[in-house]
PDB file of C-alpha atoms and ligand atoms in Angstrom:
ATOM      1  CA  MET Z   1     254.288 145.383 -78.678  1.00  0.00           C
ATOM      2  CA  ASP Z   2     257.022 144.462 -76.367  1.00  0.00           C
ATOM      3  CA  LYS Z   3     257.857 141.009 -77.312  1.00  0.00           C
ATOM      4  CA  HIS Z   4     259.325 140.223 -73.784  1.00  0.00           C
ATOM      5  CA  ALA Z   5     255.452 140.507 -72.544  1.00  0.00           C
ATOM      6  CA  VAL Z   6     254.122 138.200 -75.037  1.00  0.00           C
ATOM      7  CA  LYS Z   7     252.352 135.268 -73.675  1.00  0.00           C
ATOM      8  CA  LEU Z   8     251.633 131.769 -74.948  1.00  0.00           C
ATOM      9  CA  ALA Z   9     248.203 130.090 -74.566  1.00  0.00           C
ATOM     10  CA  PRO Z  10     248.355 126.430 -75.634  1.00  0.00           C
ATOM     11  CA  SER Z  11     244.923 125.068 -77.073  1.00  0.00           C
ATOM     12  CA  ILE Z  12     244.371 121.592 -76.102  1.00  0.00           C
ATOM     13  CA  LEU Z  13     242.079 121.023 -79.059  1.00  0.00           C
ATOM     14  CA  ALA Z  14     245.220 119.893 -80.756  1.00  0.00           C
ATOM     15  CA  ALA Z  15     246.450 117.908 -77.978  1.00  0.00           C
ATOM     16  CA  ASP Z  16     246.595 113.988 -77.857  1.00  0.00           C
ATOM     17  CA  PHE Z  17     243.502 113.430 -75.451  1.00  0.00           C
ATOM     18  CA  ALA Z  18     244.915 110.088 -74.433  1.00  0.00           C
ATOM     19  CA  ARG Z  19     247.819 112.037 -72.780  1.00  0.00           C
ATOM     20  CA  LEU Z  20     246.157 115.263 -72.137  1.00  0.00           C
ATOM     21  CA  GLY Z  21     247.488 115.700 -68.460  1.00  0.00           C
ATOM     22  CA  GLN Z  22     251.128 114.994 -69.365  1.00  0.00           C
ATOM     23  CA  GLN Z  23     250.972 117.394 -72.339  1.00  0.00           C
ATOM     24  CA  VAL Z  24     249.414 120.071 -70.264  1.00  0.00           C
ATOM     25  CA  ALA Z  25     252.171 119.594 -67.606  1.00  0.00           C
ATOM     26  CA  GLU Z  26     254.733 119.659 -70.260  1.00  0.00           C
ATOM     27  CA  ALA Z  27     253.413 123.052 -71.552  1.00  0.00           C
ATOM     28  CA  GLU Z  28     253.458 124.372 -68.069  1.00  0.00           C
ATOM     29  CA  GLN Z  29     256.954 123.474 -67.489  1.00  0.00           C
ATOM     30  CA  ALA Z  30     257.597 125.174 -70.924  1.00  0.00           C
ATOM     31  CA  GLY Z  31     256.378 128.373 -69.745  1.00  0.00           C
ATOM     32  CA  ALA Z  32     252.880 128.372 -70.856  1.00  0.00           C
ATOM     33  CA  ASP Z  33     250.877 131.294 -69.510  1.00  0.00           C
ATOM     34  CA  ARG Z  34     247.411 129.794 -69.522  1.00  0.00           C
ATOM     35  CA  ILE Z  35     245.668 126.858 -70.871  1.00  0.00           C
ATOM     36  CA  HIS Z  36     242.912 127.452 -73.709  1.00  0.00           C
ATOM     37  CA  VAL Z  37     240.091 125.253 -73.509  1.00  0.00           C
ATOM     38  CA  ASP Z  38     237.832 125.163 -76.660  1.00  0.00           C
ATOM     39  CA  VAL Z  39     234.162 124.461 -75.619  1.00  0.00           C
ATOM     40  CA  MET Z  40     231.910 123.758 -78.856  1.00  0.00           C
ATOM     41  CA  ASP Z  41     228.367 122.666 -78.932  1.00  0.00           C
ATOM     42  CA  GLY Z  42     227.651 121.616 -82.337  1.00  0.00           C
ATOM     43  CA  HIS Z  43     225.308 124.654 -82.910  1.00  0.00           C
ATOM     44  CA  PHE Z  44     227.266 127.894 -82.417  1.00  0.00           C
ATOM     45  CA  VAL Z  45     230.072 126.465 -84.284  1.00  0.00           C
ATOM     46  CA  PRO Z  46     229.656 123.185 -86.481  1.00  0.00           C
ATOM     47  CA  ASN Z  47     231.793 121.015 -84.272  1.00  0.00           C
ATOM     48  CA  LEU Z  48     231.564 119.453 -80.827  1.00  0.00           C
ATOM     49  CA  SER Z  49     234.639 119.376 -78.500  1.00  0.00           C
ATOM     50  CA  MET Z  50     234.596 119.316 -74.771  1.00  0.00           C
ATOM     51  CA  GLY Z  51     232.888 120.300 -71.553  1.00  0.00           C
ATOM     52  CA  PRO Z  52     233.575 120.836 -67.955  1.00  0.00           C
ATOM     53  CA  ALA Z  53     234.624 117.221 -67.344  1.00  0.00           C
ATOM     54  CA  ILE Z  54     237.899 118.254 -69.100  1.00  0.00           C
ATOM     55  CA  VAL Z  55     238.317 121.139 -66.847  1.00  0.00           C
ATOM     56  CA  LYS Z  56     237.935 119.637 -63.600  1.00  0.00           C
ATOM     57  CA  SER Z  57     240.477 116.919 -64.859  1.00  0.00           C
ATOM     58  CA  LEU Z  58     243.046 119.362 -65.758  1.00  0.00           C
ATOM     59  CA  ARG Z  59     242.585 121.423 -62.556  1.00  0.00           C
ATOM     60  CA  SER Z  60     244.356 118.656 -60.657  1.00  0.00           C
ATOM     61  CA  VAL Z  61     247.290 118.463 -62.821  1.00  0.00           C
ATOM     62  CA  THR Z  62     248.194 122.139 -63.468  1.00  0.00           C
ATOM     63  CA  GLN Z  63     248.590 125.468 -61.476  1.00  0.00           C
ATOM     64  CA  LEU Z  64     248.109 127.383 -64.528  1.00  0.00           C
ATOM     65  CA  PRO Z  65     244.722 129.410 -65.340  1.00  0.00           C
ATOM     66  CA  LEU Z  66     242.277 127.562 -67.253  1.00  0.00           C
ATOM     67  CA  GLU Z  67     240.992 129.843 -69.813  1.00  0.00           C
ATOM     68  CA  THR Z  68     237.540 128.762 -71.221  1.00  0.00           C
ATOM     69  CA  HIS Z  69     236.608 129.798 -74.777  1.00  0.00           C
ATOM     70  CA  LEU Z  70     232.919 129.349 -74.786  1.00  0.00           C
ATOM     71  CA  MET Z  71     231.788 128.646 -78.545  1.00  0.00           C
ATOM     72  CA  VAL Z  72     228.194 127.617 -77.394  1.00  0.00           C
ATOM     73  CA  THR Z  73     224.640 129.042 -77.765  1.00  0.00           C
ATOM     74  CA  ASN Z  74     223.543 130.668 -74.333  1.00  0.00           C
ATOM     75  CA  PRO Z  75     227.039 130.573 -72.649  1.00  0.00           C
ATOM     76  CA  ASP Z  76     225.323 131.845 -69.438  1.00  0.00           C
ATOM     77  CA  LEU Z  77     223.791 128.527 -68.941  1.00  0.00           C
ATOM     78  CA  PHE Z  78     227.139 126.973 -68.160  1.00  0.00           C
ATOM     79  CA  PHE Z  79     228.895 129.284 -66.295  1.00  0.00           C
ATOM     80  CA  ASP Z  80     228.393 127.728 -62.708  1.00  0.00           C
ATOM     81  CA  GLU Z  81     229.379 124.288 -64.142  1.00  0.00           C
ATOM     82  CA  PHE Z  82     232.647 125.672 -65.718  1.00  0.00           C
ATOM     83  CA  VAL Z  83     233.312 127.699 -62.499  1.00  0.00           C
ATOM     84  CA  ALA Z  84     232.844 124.777 -60.238  1.00  0.00           C
ATOM     85  CA  ALA Z  85     235.247 122.632 -62.349  1.00  0.00           C
ATOM     86  CA  GLY Z  86     237.910 125.119 -62.074  1.00  0.00           C
ATOM     87  CA  SER Z  87     237.726 127.595 -64.939  1.00  0.00           C
ATOM     88  CA  ASP Z  88     239.710 130.922 -63.931  1.00  0.00           C
ATOM     89  CA  SER Z  89     238.305 133.030 -67.159  1.00  0.00           C
ATOM     90  CA  LEU Z  90     235.421 132.680 -69.304  1.00  0.00           C
ATOM     91  CA  LEU Z  91     235.589 134.090 -72.935  1.00  0.00           C
ATOM     92  CA  VAL Z  92     232.292 134.684 -74.587  1.00  0.00           C
ATOM     93  CA  HIS Z  93     231.432 135.649 -78.221  1.00  0.00           C
ATOM     94  CA  TRP Z  94     229.881 139.025 -79.112  1.00  0.00           C
ATOM     95  CA  GLU Z  95     228.148 137.168 -81.892  1.00  0.00           C
ATOM     96  CA  GLY Z  96     224.629 135.942 -80.964  1.00  0.00           C
ATOM     97  CA  ASN Z  97     224.391 137.747 -77.577  1.00  0.00           C
ATOM     98  CA  ASN Z  98     221.679 140.252 -77.447  1.00  0.00           C
ATOM     99  CA  ASN Z  99     222.644 140.851 -73.777  1.00  0.00           C
ATOM    100  CA  LEU Z 100     226.337 140.878 -73.765  1.00  0.00           C
ATOM    101  CA  HIS Z 101     226.706 143.395 -70.777  1.00  0.00           C
ATOM    102  CA  ARG Z 102     224.490 141.097 -68.774  1.00  0.00           C
ATOM    103  CA  THR Z 103     226.615 138.189 -69.320  1.00  0.00           C
ATOM    104  CA  VAL Z 104     229.942 139.929 -68.670  1.00  0.00           C
ATOM    105  CA  GLN Z 105     228.564 141.093 -65.478  1.00  0.00           C
ATOM    106  CA  ARG Z 106     227.496 137.538 -64.632  1.00  0.00           C
ATOM    107  CA  VAL Z 107     230.948 136.332 -64.934  1.00  0.00           C
ATOM    108  CA  LYS Z 108     232.353 139.199 -62.949  1.00  0.00           C
ATOM    109  CA  ALA Z 109     229.775 138.350 -60.192  1.00  0.00           C
ATOM    110  CA  LEU Z 110     231.445 134.754 -60.091  1.00  0.00           C
ATOM    111  CA  GLY Z 111     234.806 136.425 -59.429  1.00  0.00           C
ATOM    112  CA  LYS Z 112     236.250 135.314 -62.701  1.00  0.00           C
ATOM    113  CA  ARG Z 113     238.097 136.744 -65.639  1.00  0.00           C
ATOM    114  CA  VAL Z 114     236.046 137.764 -68.315  1.00  0.00           C
ATOM    115  CA  GLY Z 115     236.918 138.067 -72.051  1.00  0.00           C
ATOM    116  CA  VAL Z 116     234.915 139.151 -75.279  1.00  0.00           C
ATOM    117  CA  VAL Z 117     235.593 137.408 -78.333  1.00  0.00           C
ATOM    118  CA  ILE Z 118     234.902 138.672 -81.989  1.00  0.00           C
ATOM    119  CA  ASN Z 119     234.998 136.679 -85.137  1.00  0.00           C
ATOM    120  CA  PRO Z 120     236.718 137.636 -88.297  1.00  0.00           C
ATOM    121  CA  ALA Z 121     233.888 139.449 -90.039  1.00  0.00           C
ATOM    122  CA  THR Z 122     233.059 141.491 -86.805  1.00  0.00           C
ATOM    123  CA  PRO Z 123     234.337 144.925 -86.485  1.00  0.00           C
ATOM    124  CA  ALA Z 124     236.319 146.081 -83.740  1.00  0.00           C
ATOM    125  CA  SER Z 125     234.022 148.905 -83.099  1.00  0.00           C
ATOM    126  CA  VAL Z 126     231.515 146.605 -81.338  1.00  0.00           C
ATOM    127  CA  LEU Z 127     233.972 146.522 -78.427  1.00  0.00           C
ATOM    128  CA  GLU Z 128     233.753 150.295 -77.640  1.00  0.00           C
ATOM    129  CA  GLU Z 129     231.118 150.240 -74.952  1.00  0.00           C
ATOM    130  CA  ILE Z 130     231.918 146.825 -73.416  1.00  0.00           C
ATOM    131  CA  LEU Z 131     235.806 147.144 -73.209  1.00  0.00           C
ATOM    132  CA  GLN Z 132     235.979 148.976 -69.921  1.00  0.00           C
ATOM    133  CA  ASP Z 133     234.134 146.070 -68.421  1.00  0.00           C
ATOM    134  CA  VAL Z 134     236.483 143.080 -69.658  1.00  0.00           C
ATOM    135  CA  ASP Z 135     239.805 141.703 -68.641  1.00  0.00           C
ATOM    136  CA  GLN Z 136     240.632 140.698 -72.212  1.00  0.00           C
ATOM    137  CA  VAL Z 137     239.581 140.600 -75.808  1.00  0.00           C
ATOM    138  CA  LEU Z 138     240.102 137.776 -77.961  1.00  0.00           C
ATOM    139  CA  VAL Z 139     240.311 138.386 -81.775  1.00  0.00           C
ATOM    140  CA  MET Z 140     239.493 135.275 -83.704  1.00  0.00           C
ATOM    141  CA  THR Z 141     242.142 134.993 -86.520  1.00  0.00           C
ATOM    142  CA  VAL Z 142     240.140 131.906 -88.241  1.00  0.00           C
ATOM    143  CA  ASN Z 143     236.503 131.354 -88.122  1.00  0.00           C
ATOM    144  CA  PRO Z 144     235.683 129.547 -84.822  1.00  0.00           C
ATOM    145  CA  GLY Z 145     234.877 125.722 -84.942  1.00  0.00           C
ATOM    146  CA  PHE Z 146     238.105 123.890 -85.812  1.00  0.00           C
ATOM    147  CA  GLY Z 147     241.944 123.715 -85.266  1.00  0.00           C
ATOM    148  CA  HIS Z 148     244.522 123.847 -87.746  1.00  0.00           C
ATOM    149  CA  GLN Z 149     243.038 126.299 -90.105  1.00  0.00           C
ATOM    150  CA  HIS Z 150     244.763 129.197 -92.256  1.00  0.00           C
ATOM    151  CA  PHE Z 151     245.325 132.565 -90.418  1.00  0.00           C
ATOM    152  CA  ILE Z 152     242.853 134.994 -92.089  1.00  0.00           C
ATOM    153  CA  HIS Z 153     245.248 138.069 -93.048  1.00  0.00           C
ATOM    154  CA  THR Z 154     242.649 140.675 -93.096  1.00  0.00           C
ATOM    155  CA  THR Z 155     242.278 140.438 -89.418  1.00  0.00           C
ATOM    156  CA  LEU Z 156     245.574 142.081 -88.889  1.00  0.00           C
ATOM    157  CA  PRO Z 157     244.336 145.793 -89.269  1.00  0.00           C
ATOM    158  CA  LYS Z 158     241.363 145.150 -86.932  1.00  0.00           C
ATOM    159  CA  ILE Z 159     244.039 143.706 -84.135  1.00  0.00           C
ATOM    160  CA  ARG Z 160     245.787 147.148 -84.588  1.00  0.00           C
ATOM    161  CA  ARG Z 161     242.457 148.851 -84.070  1.00  0.00           C
ATOM    162  CA  VAL Z 162     241.731 146.646 -81.043  1.00  0.00           C
ATOM    163  CA  ARG Z 163     245.221 147.737 -79.573  1.00  0.00           C
ATOM    164  CA  GLU Z 164     244.559 151.445 -79.971  1.00  0.00           C
ATOM    165  CA  MET Z 165     241.244 150.969 -78.312  1.00  0.00           C
ATOM    166  CA  ILE Z 166     242.683 149.068 -75.302  1.00  0.00           C
ATOM    167  CA  ASP Z 167     245.497 151.427 -74.894  1.00  0.00           C
ATOM    168  CA  ALA Z 168     242.962 154.251 -74.740  1.00  0.00           C
ATOM    169  CA  ILE Z 169     240.048 152.794 -72.720  1.00  0.00           C
ATOM    170  CA  LYS Z 170     241.549 149.509 -70.633  1.00  0.00           C
ATOM    171  CA  PRO Z 171     245.283 149.546 -70.856  1.00  0.00           C
ATOM    172  CA  ASP Z 172     245.691 146.480 -68.618  1.00  0.00           C
ATOM    173  CA  ALA Z 173     243.487 144.313 -70.696  1.00  0.00           C
ATOM    174  CA  ASP Z 174     245.114 141.585 -72.625  1.00  0.00           C
ATOM    175  CA  LEU Z 175     244.549 141.489 -76.679  1.00  0.00           C
ATOM    176  CA  GLU Z 176     244.604 137.738 -77.400  1.00  0.00           C
ATOM    177  CA  VAL Z 177     244.537 136.245 -80.750  1.00  0.00           C
ATOM    178  CA  ASP Z 178     243.217 132.597 -81.698  1.00  0.00           C
ATOM    179  CA  GLY Z 179     243.626 130.603 -84.872  1.00  0.00           C
ATOM    180  CA  GLY Z 180     246.379 129.774 -87.260  1.00  0.00           C
ATOM    181  CA  ILE Z 181     249.194 131.163 -85.126  1.00  0.00           C
ATOM    182  CA  ASP Z 182     252.610 129.816 -86.108  1.00  0.00           C
ATOM    183  CA  ALA Z 183     255.975 130.816 -86.643  1.00  0.00           C
ATOM    184  CA  GLU Z 184     255.075 132.930 -89.633  1.00  0.00           C
ATOM    185  CA  THR Z 185     251.877 134.572 -88.275  1.00  0.00           C
ATOM    186  CA  ALA Z 186     252.978 135.139 -84.699  1.00  0.00           C
ATOM    187  CA  PRO Z 187     255.305 138.051 -85.448  1.00  0.00           C
ATOM    188  CA  LEU Z 188     252.448 139.724 -87.585  1.00  0.00           C
ATOM    189  CA  VAL Z 189     250.123 139.374 -84.839  1.00  0.00           C
ATOM    190  CA  THR Z 190     252.570 140.654 -82.203  1.00  0.00           C
ATOM    191  CA  ASP Z 191     253.579 143.585 -84.576  1.00  0.00           C
ATOM    192  CA  ALA Z 192     249.863 144.490 -84.461  1.00  0.00           C
ATOM    193  CA  GLY Z 193     249.569 144.616 -80.922  1.00  0.00           C
ATOM    194  CA  ALA Z 194     248.672 141.056 -79.512  1.00  0.00           C
ATOM    195  CA  ASN Z 195     250.129 139.989 -76.378  1.00  0.00           C
ATOM    196  CA  VAL Z 196     248.692 136.685 -75.818  1.00  0.00           C
ATOM    197  CA  LEU Z 197     248.998 133.883 -78.600  1.00  0.00           C
ATOM    198  CA  VAL Z 198     246.610 130.875 -78.582  1.00  0.00           C
ATOM    199  CA  ALA Z 199     248.258 128.123 -80.538  1.00  0.00           C
ATOM    200  CA  GLY Z 200     247.214 124.613 -80.851  1.00  0.00           C
ATOM    201  CA  THR Z 201     248.561 122.994 -83.902  1.00  0.00           C
ATOM    202  CA  ALA Z 202     251.820 124.799 -83.776  1.00  0.00           C
ATOM    203  CA  ILE Z 203     252.182 123.493 -79.932  1.00  0.00           C
ATOM    204  CA  PHE Z 204     250.505 120.026 -79.607  1.00  0.00           C
ATOM    205  CA  GLY Z 205     250.725 119.072 -83.390  1.00  0.00           C
ATOM    206  CA  GLU Z 206     254.431 118.873 -83.626  1.00  0.00           C
ATOM    207  CA  SER Z 207     256.045 115.572 -83.396  1.00  0.00           C
ATOM    208  CA  LEU Z 208     259.134 116.973 -81.757  1.00  0.00           C
ATOM    209  CA  GLY Z 209     257.078 117.551 -78.395  1.00  0.00           C
ATOM    210  CA  VAL Z 210     255.380 120.247 -76.691  1.00  0.00           C
ATOM    211  CA  ALA Z 211     258.295 122.016 -75.043  1.00  0.00           C
ATOM    212  CA  ALA Z 212     260.315 121.780 -78.236  1.00  0.00           C
ATOM    213  CA  ALA Z 213     257.418 123.045 -80.184  1.00  0.00           C
ATOM    214  CA  MET Z 214     256.987 126.086 -77.759  1.00  0.00           C
ATOM    215  CA  SER Z 215     260.527 126.797 -77.952  1.00  0.00           C
ATOM    216  CA  ALA Z 216     260.592 126.723 -81.664  1.00  0.00           C
ATOM    217  CA  LEU Z 217     257.773 128.747 -81.958  1.00  0.00           C
ATOM    218  CA  ARG Z 218     258.945 131.516 -79.765  1.00  0.00           C
ATOM    219  CA  ALA Z 219     262.401 131.408 -81.324  1.00  0.00           C
ATOM    220  CA  ASP Z 220     261.061 131.634 -85.007  1.00  0.00           C
ATOM    221  CA  ALA Z 221     258.330 134.269 -83.906  1.00  0.00           C
ATOM    222  CA  GLY Z 222     261.204 136.342 -82.546  1.00  0.00           C
ATOM    223  CA  LEU Z 223     259.807 136.048 -78.980  1.00  0.00           C
ATOM    224  CA  PRO Z 224     262.278 135.643 -76.019  1.00  0.00           C
ATOM    225  CA  ARG Z 225     262.426 131.966 -75.107  1.00  0.00           C
TER     226      ARG Z 225
HETATM  227  C1  DX5 P 301     239.078 127.454 -83.053  1.00  0.00           C
HETATM  228  C2  DX5 P 301     239.560 127.489 -81.643  1.00  0.00           C
HETATM  229  C3  DX5 P 301     241.095 127.623 -81.473  1.00  0.00           C
HETATM  230  C4  DX5 P 301     242.003 126.390 -82.143  1.00  0.00           C
HETATM  231  C5  DX5 P 301     243.269 127.312 -82.572  1.00  0.00           C
HETATM  232  O1  DX5 P 301     237.744 127.335 -83.139  1.00  0.00           O
HETATM  233  O2  DX5 P 301     239.066 128.473 -80.941  1.00  0.00           O
HETATM  234  O3  DX5 P 301     241.533 127.799 -80.285  1.00  0.00           O
HETATM  235  O4  DX5 P 301     242.300 125.576 -81.241  1.00  0.00           O
HETATM  236  O5  DX5 P 301     243.840 126.013 -83.225  1.00  0.00           O
HETATM  237  P1  DX5 P 301     245.058 126.246 -84.115  1.00  0.00           P
HETATM  238  O6  DX5 P 301     246.184 126.891 -83.361  1.00  0.00           O
HETATM  239  O7  DX5 P 301     245.311 124.870 -84.672  1.00  0.00           O
HETATM  240  O8  DX5 P 301     244.579 127.020 -85.328  1.00  0.00           O
HETATM  241 ZN1   ZN P 302     239.815 129.052 -78.815  1.00  0.00          ZN
END
């Protein structure tokens, strides 16, 4: 992977919600590629987080694409609301979706970017038939539901396999990774072929501030600043 092409997607799950607009603006100024919004329903994952109201508020403070990671049962029910709020891309899980092709087509019909997400225990092979229809793949490198978890190293061979599949089937699709990305794990995932890194704690959880944390993450990971 050309590390010059690697992009950062700060996950606001780790942000200080009392200063959310300010922190997102700081991430934008520091060169973030997109803002990652984690939506959890307490059912698909054992945690609650945020909904379309947050996306709507962020829409007025940043020009960056707002990418919406839907960790919810029946994501299709919420597409219209998130699109109306200002989401630019909708990421839906393979797990628990009996009609993934239909779900993906619905997002495309709304004119938004679509990504398919796979959990750590889900093999890369499930992507084979849907890959040609998506703009990105998100490989979970932790079990979804919480920030600040440890990176699961056994996902690395899978990231390599997904990279091979993307190069063969849909070369312009993004390969994004999510969970436990920090200075130590970022070089591992980029070596394996990831080109977009979601990072919450490593960006918003640092006392040195968002811009300095992004700069440090890039430097420690061997990414260009
Ligand atoms: C986990 C979320 C992640 C999370 C990553 O369910 O999908 O986006 O915010 O947080 P860190 O970077 O702290 O592991
Ligand atoms: Zn996420």
